[in-house]
Short mmCIF file of C-alpha atoms in Angstrom, two decimals:
data_model
loop_
_atom_site.label_atom_id
_atom_site.label_comp_id
_atom_site.label_asym_id
_atom_site.label_seq_id
_atom_site.Cartn_x
_atom_site.Cartn_y
_atom_site.Cartn_z
CA MET A 1 120.19 197.90 -76.65
CA THR A 2 118.45 195.10 -75.20
CA ILE A 3 115.12 196.59 -74.81
CA ARG A 4 113.10 194.83 -71.80
CA HIS A 5 109.75 196.74 -71.40
CA HIS A 6 107.90 197.12 -74.15
CA LEU A 7 104.38 198.56 -75.73
CA SER A 8 101.41 197.17 -74.57
CA ASP A 9 98.84 195.70 -77.14
CA PRO A 10 96.22 197.98 -76.35
CA LEU A 11 98.76 200.81 -77.30
CA LEU A 12 99.71 199.22 -80.54
CA ILE A 13 96.68 198.24 -81.43
CA ALA A 14 95.44 202.13 -80.82
CA TYR A 15 97.79 203.49 -82.80
CA ALA A 16 97.47 201.26 -85.45
CA ALA A 17 94.02 202.70 -85.53
CA GLY A 18 94.88 206.01 -85.14
CA THR A 19 93.03 206.95 -82.24
CA LEU A 20 95.55 207.42 -79.76
CA PRO A 21 96.32 211.14 -78.85
CA GLU A 22 98.88 212.82 -80.72
CA ALA A 23 101.93 212.98 -77.58
CA PHE A 24 101.02 208.81 -77.22
CA SER A 25 101.24 208.25 -80.83
CA LEU A 26 104.59 210.44 -80.40
CA VAL A 27 106.05 207.64 -77.61
CA VAL A 28 104.87 205.03 -79.96
CA ALA A 29 106.50 205.75 -83.24
CA THR A 30 109.80 206.70 -81.26
CA HIS A 31 109.37 203.41 -79.50
CA VAL A 32 108.74 201.50 -82.54
CA SER A 33 111.95 203.58 -83.90
CA MET A 34 114.14 201.83 -81.77
CA CYS A 35 112.24 198.19 -81.46
CA ASP A 36 111.93 196.09 -84.08
CA ASP A 37 110.09 193.39 -81.86
CA CYS A 38 107.16 196.48 -81.40
CA ARG A 39 107.51 197.13 -85.35
CA ALA A 40 106.43 193.74 -85.73
CA ARG A 41 103.91 193.78 -83.44
CA LEU A 42 102.76 196.73 -85.12
CA GLY A 43 102.67 195.19 -88.82
CA ALA A 44 100.76 192.62 -87.51
CA PHE A 45 97.80 194.84 -85.91
CA GLU A 46 98.10 196.68 -89.00
CA ALA A 47 97.17 193.18 -90.79
CA VAL A 48 94.04 193.30 -88.05
CA GLY A 49 93.43 196.30 -89.78
CA GLY A 50 93.57 194.72 -93.42
CA ALA A 51 91.26 192.10 -91.91
CA VAL A 52 88.63 194.76 -90.87
CA VAL A 53 88.76 196.63 -94.55
CA GLU A 54 88.23 193.24 -96.34
CA SER A 55 85.13 192.96 -94.77
CA SER A 56 83.31 196.06 -94.71
CA SER A 57 82.17 196.19 -98.42
CA VAL A 58 79.76 199.34 -99.22
CA ALA A 59 78.29 199.52 -102.90
CA LEU A 60 79.56 202.76 -105.00
CA SER A 61 78.05 205.11 -107.21
CA ALA A 62 78.29 205.08 -111.05
CA GLY A 63 80.84 206.48 -112.48
CA CYS A 64 83.38 206.46 -108.89
CA LEU A 65 86.48 204.35 -111.05
CA GLU A 66 86.03 206.48 -114.24
CA ALA A 67 86.52 209.59 -112.09
CA VAL A 68 89.45 208.55 -110.39
CA LEU A 69 90.76 206.81 -113.58
CA ALA A 70 90.75 210.41 -115.28
CA ARG A 71 93.21 212.21 -112.32
CA LEU A 72 95.84 209.50 -112.45
CA GLY A 73 99.10 211.25 -113.13
CA THR A 74 102.68 210.45 -112.71
CA PRO A 75 103.38 208.18 -109.49
CA GLU A 76 105.61 209.81 -107.03
CA PRO A 77 109.27 208.45 -106.91
CA VAL A 78 110.67 207.42 -103.65
CA SER A 79 112.52 209.95 -100.92
CA PRO A 80 115.66 208.93 -99.62
CA ALA A 81 115.27 207.62 -96.13
CA LYS A 82 116.54 211.09 -93.76
CA PRO A 83 120.35 210.05 -92.55
CA LYS A 84 120.16 209.13 -89.15
CA GLY A 85 120.70 211.06 -85.88
CA GLN A 86 121.13 210.63 -82.00
CA LEU A 87 117.20 210.69 -82.14
CA PRO A 88 114.50 208.84 -84.13
CA THR A 89 113.48 210.93 -86.72
CA PRO A 90 109.74 211.08 -85.64
CA LEU A 91 111.08 212.96 -82.24
CA GLN A 92 113.54 214.90 -84.67
CA ASP A 93 110.30 216.25 -86.38
CA TYR A 94 108.81 217.41 -83.53
CA ILE A 95 112.06 219.52 -81.76
CA GLY A 96 113.09 220.79 -85.47
CA GLY A 97 116.28 219.48 -84.97
CA ASP A 98 118.80 216.31 -83.17
CA LEU A 99 119.07 216.58 -79.39
CA ALA A 100 121.78 219.58 -79.93
CA ALA A 101 118.77 221.65 -80.86
CA VAL A 102 116.15 220.61 -77.81
CA LYS A 103 115.43 224.38 -75.92
CA TRP A 104 115.77 223.01 -72.24
CA ARG A 105 113.58 224.46 -69.48
CA ARG A 106 115.04 224.55 -65.68
CA LEU A 107 112.88 222.39 -63.17
CA GLY A 108 115.04 222.50 -60.30
CA MET A 109 117.76 220.11 -58.90
CA GLY A 110 119.51 220.07 -62.35
CA VAL A 111 116.38 218.90 -64.06
CA ARG A 112 115.13 219.96 -67.30
CA GLN A 113 112.30 219.67 -69.72
CA ALA A 114 111.03 220.49 -73.05
CA ILE A 115 107.28 220.60 -74.14
CA LEU A 116 106.55 219.06 -77.22
CA PRO A 117 104.09 221.01 -79.30
CA THR A 118 101.35 218.46 -79.72
CA SER A 119 97.46 218.59 -79.74
CA LYS A 120 95.19 218.63 -76.90
CA GLY A 121 94.47 215.60 -75.26
CA ALA A 122 97.96 214.63 -73.73
CA ILE A 123 101.33 216.21 -73.49
CA ALA A 124 104.45 215.05 -74.54
CA ARG A 125 107.91 216.40 -72.95
CA LEU A 126 111.40 215.75 -73.00
CA LEU A 127 112.62 215.30 -69.19
CA TYR A 128 116.67 215.42 -68.94
CA ILE A 129 117.84 214.02 -65.37
CA PRO A 130 121.35 214.07 -64.50
CA ALA A 131 122.85 211.14 -63.41
CA GLY A 132 121.78 210.19 -59.76
CA GLN A 133 119.35 212.30 -59.73
CA ALA A 134 115.29 211.59 -58.52
CA VAL A 135 112.17 213.08 -60.17
CA PRO A 136 109.90 214.11 -56.99
CA ASP A 137 107.92 211.13 -55.88
CA HIS A 138 104.40 211.46 -57.93
CA GLY A 139 101.08 209.69 -58.89
CA HIS A 140 99.20 209.11 -61.96
CA ARG A 141 95.79 210.76 -62.72
CA GLY A 142 95.52 209.13 -66.16
CA THR A 143 98.15 207.37 -68.29
CA GLU A 144 101.89 207.98 -68.56
CA LEU A 145 104.07 206.72 -71.35
CA THR A 146 107.59 207.41 -70.03
CA LEU A 147 110.52 206.29 -73.20
CA VAL A 148 114.11 206.02 -72.33
CA LEU A 149 116.54 207.83 -75.10
CA GLN A 150 119.44 207.82 -73.45
CA GLY A 151 120.52 206.45 -69.95
CA ALA A 152 118.31 204.60 -67.17
CA PHE A 153 116.38 204.91 -64.52
CA ARG A 154 115.11 203.28 -61.51
CA ASP A 155 111.63 203.45 -59.81
CA GLU A 156 109.68 201.11 -57.08
CA THR A 157 109.19 198.66 -60.25
CA ASP A 158 112.24 197.63 -61.99
CA ARG A 159 115.07 199.31 -64.22
CA PHE A 160 114.18 200.98 -67.42
CA GLY A 161 117.08 201.45 -69.75
CA THR A 162 117.53 202.86 -73.35
CA GLY A 163 114.65 201.90 -75.55
CA ASP A 164 112.47 200.62 -72.50
CA VAL A 165 108.84 202.33 -72.11
CA GLU A 166 107.27 202.65 -68.89
CA ILE A 167 103.53 202.61 -68.28
CA SER A 168 101.96 203.86 -65.40
CA GLY A 169 98.39 203.83 -64.71
CA GLN A 170 96.36 205.34 -61.55
CA GLU A 171 97.45 202.97 -59.33
CA LEU A 172 101.91 203.34 -60.03
CA GLU A 173 103.15 206.02 -57.51
CA HIS A 174 106.73 206.05 -57.82
CA THR A 175 110.19 208.14 -57.71
CA PRO A 176 112.20 207.61 -60.30
CA VAL A 177 116.12 208.31 -60.10
CA ALA A 178 118.72 208.23 -63.04
CA GLU A 179 121.26 205.76 -62.92
CA ALA A 180 125.00 206.80 -61.97
CA GLY A 181 127.21 207.29 -64.69
CA CYS A 182 125.33 208.81 -67.07
CA ASP A 183 122.45 211.61 -67.84
CA CYS A 184 118.96 209.96 -67.96
CA ILE A 185 117.02 211.60 -71.51
CA CYS A 186 113.40 210.47 -71.40
CA LEU A 187 110.15 211.30 -73.53
CA ALA A 188 107.33 211.47 -71.02
CA ALA A 189 103.74 211.78 -72.54
CA THR A 190 100.78 212.06 -70.33
CA ASP A 191 97.17 212.45 -70.62
CA ALA A 192 96.57 214.04 -67.45
CA PRO A 193 98.41 216.24 -64.63
CA LEU A 194 100.72 214.42 -62.41
CA ARG A 195 99.98 213.91 -58.48
CA PHE A 196 103.03 215.15 -56.81
CA ASN A 197 103.44 214.29 -52.97
CA ALA A 198 105.32 217.14 -51.59
CA LEU A 199 104.46 220.56 -51.48
CA ILE A 200 106.90 222.23 -53.55
CA PRO A 201 106.40 220.27 -56.48
CA ARG A 202 102.25 220.67 -56.34
CA LEU A 203 103.23 223.87 -56.15
CA LEU A 204 104.97 224.58 -59.10
CA GLN A 205 103.31 222.28 -61.50
CA PRO A 206 100.93 224.73 -63.17
CA LEU A 207 103.80 226.68 -63.83
CA PHE A 208 105.58 223.72 -65.74
CA ARG A 209 102.47 222.15 -67.01
CA ILE A 210 103.85 218.92 -65.58
CA MET B 1 101.84 188.30 -118.68
CA LEU B 2 99.63 189.34 -115.90
CA LEU B 3 96.50 189.21 -117.56
CA ASP B 4 96.92 185.32 -116.69
CA LEU B 5 95.93 185.64 -113.69
CA ALA B 6 93.33 188.34 -113.44
CA PRO B 7 90.08 187.86 -112.16
CA ALA B 8 88.12 190.06 -114.32
CA PRO B 9 88.80 191.28 -118.09
CA MET B 10 91.10 193.95 -118.76
CA THR B 11 89.69 196.74 -120.54
CA TYR B 12 92.78 199.32 -120.28
CA SER B 13 96.56 198.51 -121.91
CA ALA B 14 99.17 199.25 -119.83
CA MET B 15 101.12 202.18 -120.02
CA PRO B 16 105.03 201.87 -120.96
CA SER B 17 107.18 202.45 -118.91
CA PRO B 18 111.47 202.39 -118.43
CA PRO B 19 112.85 198.66 -117.56
CA ASN B 20 113.88 198.77 -114.42
CA PRO B 21 116.22 195.72 -114.40
CA ARG B 22 115.85 195.22 -110.06
CA ARG B 23 112.18 195.60 -110.47
CA GLN B 24 112.01 193.56 -113.20
CA ALA B 25 113.01 190.47 -111.51
CA ARG B 26 111.08 191.21 -108.46
CA PHE B 27 108.35 190.84 -110.72
CA VAL B 28 109.26 187.89 -112.68
CA LYS B 29 109.79 186.19 -109.29
CA ALA B 30 106.31 187.27 -107.97
CA ARG B 31 104.61 185.19 -110.92
CA GLN B 32 106.39 182.20 -110.33
CA ALA B 33 104.27 181.42 -106.91
CA PRO B 34 100.99 179.75 -106.68
CA VAL B 35 98.05 181.93 -107.93
CA THR B 36 95.87 183.31 -105.26
CA GLN B 37 93.05 185.56 -105.24
CA ASP B 38 95.08 187.48 -102.60
CA GLN B 39 98.65 186.90 -104.09
CA ASP B 40 97.03 188.60 -107.11
CA TRP B 41 96.44 191.69 -105.46
CA ALA B 42 100.12 191.81 -104.96
CA ALA B 43 100.83 191.19 -108.12
CA HIS B 44 98.58 193.50 -109.39
CA MET B 45 99.78 196.12 -106.98
CA ILE B 46 103.37 194.53 -108.48
CA ALA B 47 102.18 196.05 -111.91
CA VAL B 48 101.04 198.78 -110.74
CA ARG B 49 104.04 199.67 -109.30
CA ASP B 50 106.45 199.17 -111.96
CA LYS B 51 104.32 199.44 -115.37
CA GLN B 52 101.67 201.90 -113.87
CA ASP B 53 99.39 199.06 -115.45
CA LYS B 54 96.01 200.82 -115.41
CA ALA B 55 93.70 197.55 -116.25
CA ALA B 56 95.63 195.98 -112.69
CA PHE B 57 94.60 199.30 -110.97
CA ALA B 58 91.06 199.01 -112.19
CA ALA B 59 91.13 195.53 -110.79
CA LEU B 60 92.45 196.56 -107.29
CA PHE B 61 89.91 199.86 -107.45
CA GLN B 62 86.80 197.17 -108.28
CA HIS B 63 87.80 195.02 -104.78
CA PHE B 64 89.03 197.65 -102.96
CA ALA B 65 87.00 201.06 -103.57
CA PRO B 66 83.92 199.50 -101.97
CA ARG B 67 85.46 198.45 -98.29
CA ILE B 68 87.45 201.41 -98.53
CA LYS B 69 84.19 203.36 -98.30
CA GLY B 70 82.21 201.18 -96.27
CA PHE B 71 85.46 201.19 -93.65
CA LEU B 72 84.62 205.24 -93.51
CA MET B 73 81.27 204.81 -93.31
CA LYS B 74 81.62 202.27 -90.31
CA SER B 75 84.13 204.94 -88.94
CA GLY B 76 81.31 207.71 -88.70
CA THR B 77 81.44 209.05 -92.31
CA ASP B 78 78.82 210.19 -94.40
CA ALA B 79 78.52 208.24 -97.35
CA ALA B 80 79.27 211.08 -99.98
CA LEU B 81 82.23 211.90 -97.87
CA ALA B 82 83.49 208.11 -97.27
CA GLU B 83 83.14 207.69 -101.64
CA GLU B 84 85.23 210.66 -102.22
CA CYS B 85 88.01 209.62 -99.44
CA ALA B 86 87.67 206.25 -100.77
CA GLN B 87 88.91 207.90 -104.38
CA ASP B 88 91.62 209.45 -103.08
CA VAL B 89 93.21 206.12 -101.02
CA MET B 90 92.90 204.65 -104.12
CA ALA B 91 94.78 207.47 -106.23
CA THR B 92 97.13 207.85 -103.70
CA LEU B 93 97.82 204.19 -103.76
CA TRP B 94 98.86 204.89 -107.28
CA ASN B 95 100.64 208.02 -106.44
CA LYS B 96 102.51 206.38 -103.60
CA ALA B 97 102.92 202.73 -105.70
CA GLN B 98 106.96 202.58 -105.42
CA LEU B 99 106.20 202.29 -101.41
CA TYR B 100 104.81 198.96 -101.79
CA ASP B 101 106.85 195.90 -100.79
CA PRO B 102 104.86 193.19 -101.12
CA ALA B 103 106.85 190.87 -98.54
CA ARG B 104 106.19 194.11 -95.98
CA ALA B 105 102.09 193.39 -96.03
CA SER B 106 99.57 192.34 -98.46
CA VAL B 107 97.45 194.71 -100.23
CA ALA B 108 94.59 194.88 -97.65
CA THR B 109 96.78 196.18 -94.74
CA TRP B 110 98.18 198.77 -97.04
CA VAL B 111 95.08 199.70 -97.90
CA PHE B 112 94.07 200.10 -94.16
CA THR B 113 96.57 202.51 -93.54
CA ILE B 114 96.24 204.70 -96.20
CA ALA B 115 92.57 204.73 -95.67
CA ARG B 116 93.15 205.14 -91.81
CA ASN B 117 95.46 208.17 -92.61
CA ARG B 118 93.05 209.73 -95.16
CA ARG B 119 90.51 208.75 -91.63
CA ILE B 120 93.20 210.81 -89.38
CA ASP B 121 92.78 214.34 -92.10
CA ILE B 122 89.21 214.48 -92.28
CA ALA B 123 89.35 214.80 -88.32
CA ARG B 124 92.34 217.13 -88.55
CA ARG B 125 92.43 216.60 -84.76
CA ALA B 126 96.01 215.64 -84.83
CA LYS B 127 98.81 214.53 -86.93
CA ARG B 128 100.19 211.19 -85.93
CA PRO B 129 103.67 210.95 -86.12
CA GLU B 130 105.35 207.66 -87.99
CA PRO B 131 108.18 205.55 -87.00
CA GLU B 132 111.42 206.06 -88.84
CA LEU B 133 111.29 204.33 -92.27
CA LEU B 134 113.27 201.43 -92.98
CA ASP B 135 115.39 201.62 -95.90
CA TRP B 136 114.15 197.87 -97.51
CA ALA B 137 115.69 198.65 -100.81
CA GLN B 138 118.91 197.10 -98.99
CA ASP B 139 116.98 193.83 -98.41
CA ASP B 140 117.07 193.48 -102.35
CA ALA B 141 115.52 190.13 -103.33
CA PRO B 142 112.25 189.85 -100.91
CA ASP B 143 111.61 186.17 -99.99
CA GLN B 144 109.07 184.81 -102.47
CA ALA B 145 107.31 182.57 -99.37
CA ASP B 146 107.11 186.26 -97.70
CA ILE B 147 105.06 187.44 -100.33
CA TYR B 148 102.74 184.39 -100.21
CA GLU B 149 102.42 184.76 -96.91
CA ALA B 150 102.10 188.11 -96.48
CA ALA B 151 99.05 187.46 -98.88
CA GLN B 152 97.79 185.02 -97.06
CA GLU B 153 97.45 186.25 -93.81
CA THR B 154 94.98 188.83 -94.92
CA LYS B 155 93.03 185.69 -95.71
CA ARG B 156 93.54 183.59 -92.69
CA LEU B 157 92.88 187.01 -90.27
CA THR B 158 89.79 187.40 -92.38
CA ALA B 159 88.28 184.20 -91.50
CA ALA B 160 89.79 184.14 -88.06
CA LEU B 161 88.04 187.26 -87.20
CA ALA B 162 84.53 185.96 -88.66
CA ASP B 163 85.00 183.11 -86.68
CA LEU B 164 84.86 185.07 -83.47
CA PRO B 165 82.10 184.93 -81.06
CA GLU B 166 79.86 188.38 -81.96
CA LYS B 167 81.01 190.28 -79.00
CA GLN B 168 85.00 189.73 -79.57
CA ARG B 169 84.35 190.35 -83.40
CA ALA B 170 82.37 193.62 -82.71
CA LEU B 171 85.22 194.93 -80.11
CA ILE B 172 87.95 194.55 -82.82
CA GLN B 173 86.04 196.44 -85.40
CA ARG B 174 85.11 199.06 -83.16
CA ALA B 175 88.71 199.22 -82.50
CA PHE B 176 89.89 200.01 -86.07
CA TYR B 177 86.81 201.87 -86.59
CA GLY B 178 88.63 204.23 -84.42
CA ASP B 179 85.62 204.06 -81.56
CA LEU B 180 87.67 202.83 -78.58
CA SER B 181 90.24 204.99 -76.95
CA HIS B 182 93.05 202.65 -75.69
CA SER B 183 91.84 202.03 -72.19
CA GLU B 184 88.60 200.76 -73.93
CA ILE B 185 91.16 198.04 -75.92
CA ALA B 186 90.94 194.77 -74.65
CA ALA B 187 94.99 193.11 -74.72
CA GLU B 188 93.20 189.77 -76.22
CA THR B 189 91.93 190.03 -79.73
CA GLY B 190 91.74 186.00 -80.15
CA LEU B 191 93.09 186.56 -83.43
CA PRO B 192 96.33 183.97 -84.44
CA LEU B 193 99.05 186.93 -85.07
CA GLY B 194 101.82 184.94 -84.13
CA THR B 195 103.02 183.62 -87.35
CA ILE B 196 102.50 187.42 -88.88
CA LYS B 197 104.94 188.90 -85.72
CA SER B 198 107.47 185.94 -86.83
CA ARG B 199 107.70 186.63 -90.48
CA ILE B 200 108.02 190.10 -90.12
CA ARG B 201 110.74 190.18 -87.12
CA LEU B 202 112.55 187.93 -89.25
CA ALA B 203 112.42 190.14 -92.23
CA LEU B 204 113.59 192.78 -89.67
CA ASP B 205 116.73 190.64 -88.55
CA ARG B 206 117.56 190.11 -92.04
CA LEU B 207 117.62 193.86 -92.65
CA ARG B 208 119.71 195.05 -90.05
CA GLN B 209 122.05 192.32 -91.12
CA LYS B 210 122.40 193.93 -94.44
CA MET B 211 122.71 197.14 -92.70
CA THR B 212 125.72 196.72 -90.44
#
């Protein structure tokens, strides 16, 4: 797996700072699980956080240390790492299992989706696009992050293979098409409803919360 | 032996702990490094991790707790809650000490991640999913140079941050205090992050080789 499309610095910084909407954090955590380059970049941004903490000192009240010393107990043992599945563990936590546990809903034309439970502000969904199938062309009112978990898709900008993440802003209008040969599964997060150009998808939008 | 490195007199005696040959070996390796203030914090953290050393913990507390309090206050938490949370963060440092690896990150960086998570808990707005944990136990002997580098990075970054023009520094601080959304964050920090990325990337490559 060669990843060519990575997370942007602002997304990694916001994730390091803990300010991303939960749905976006899920995409970042899942991509970082698949991509050592972005894991290293995240580590560097967390080091910036360390430097910010270093330069933010405020005096404590008396007795602060003693109170903590009094409550120190036996440290926790390390829990063993979870066995690896088809999907990265942060995503499995939201599905409640691996790929087989996803509760898909049909969107038509063989396309299926599963909305994952995240807090308000942005929506995360899994998309299943049969090989060769297109997603109706659409624009964006906010930011859309699309991470490929299986297979690949192409749109007007480039090819996105497994592990790649496409960051779409308001300027992008695209028609993603799943590559022939393998059904494509993506994790997509949006912080505003998409803008579909055709009438039928537009009418179905509220129903599918897309 | 850690007492030789301590910046402040130690008043609490170390608690006995069962010997762990692998941890012991790491500890001895860590002690042979050139002594600096930052390296010290890693050595203190290793003493907490491997020996539940309360004196080392107290020294870490004196340095980091006021900084965690300041960090949380700048993030919009009132003084009383910020102090309470600083205490929680330091207690977590003790409880989760087994997860600390001096070759992965400096103590300041690790403290930052715990403080950030505490801040998210207070806000209760959303969860923050974490990347898959890597089994660093496979990487049995962390490189001494890595431990030294990780500690130096915080020192260098702190200096670089102080050297930035005021406006740029304020933007980075606001991003980490949780004041800016991802679309408000600038793509360029102006900080020298290349060597940190390369060091972590190399450590990950080594780990992947051992895992396959």
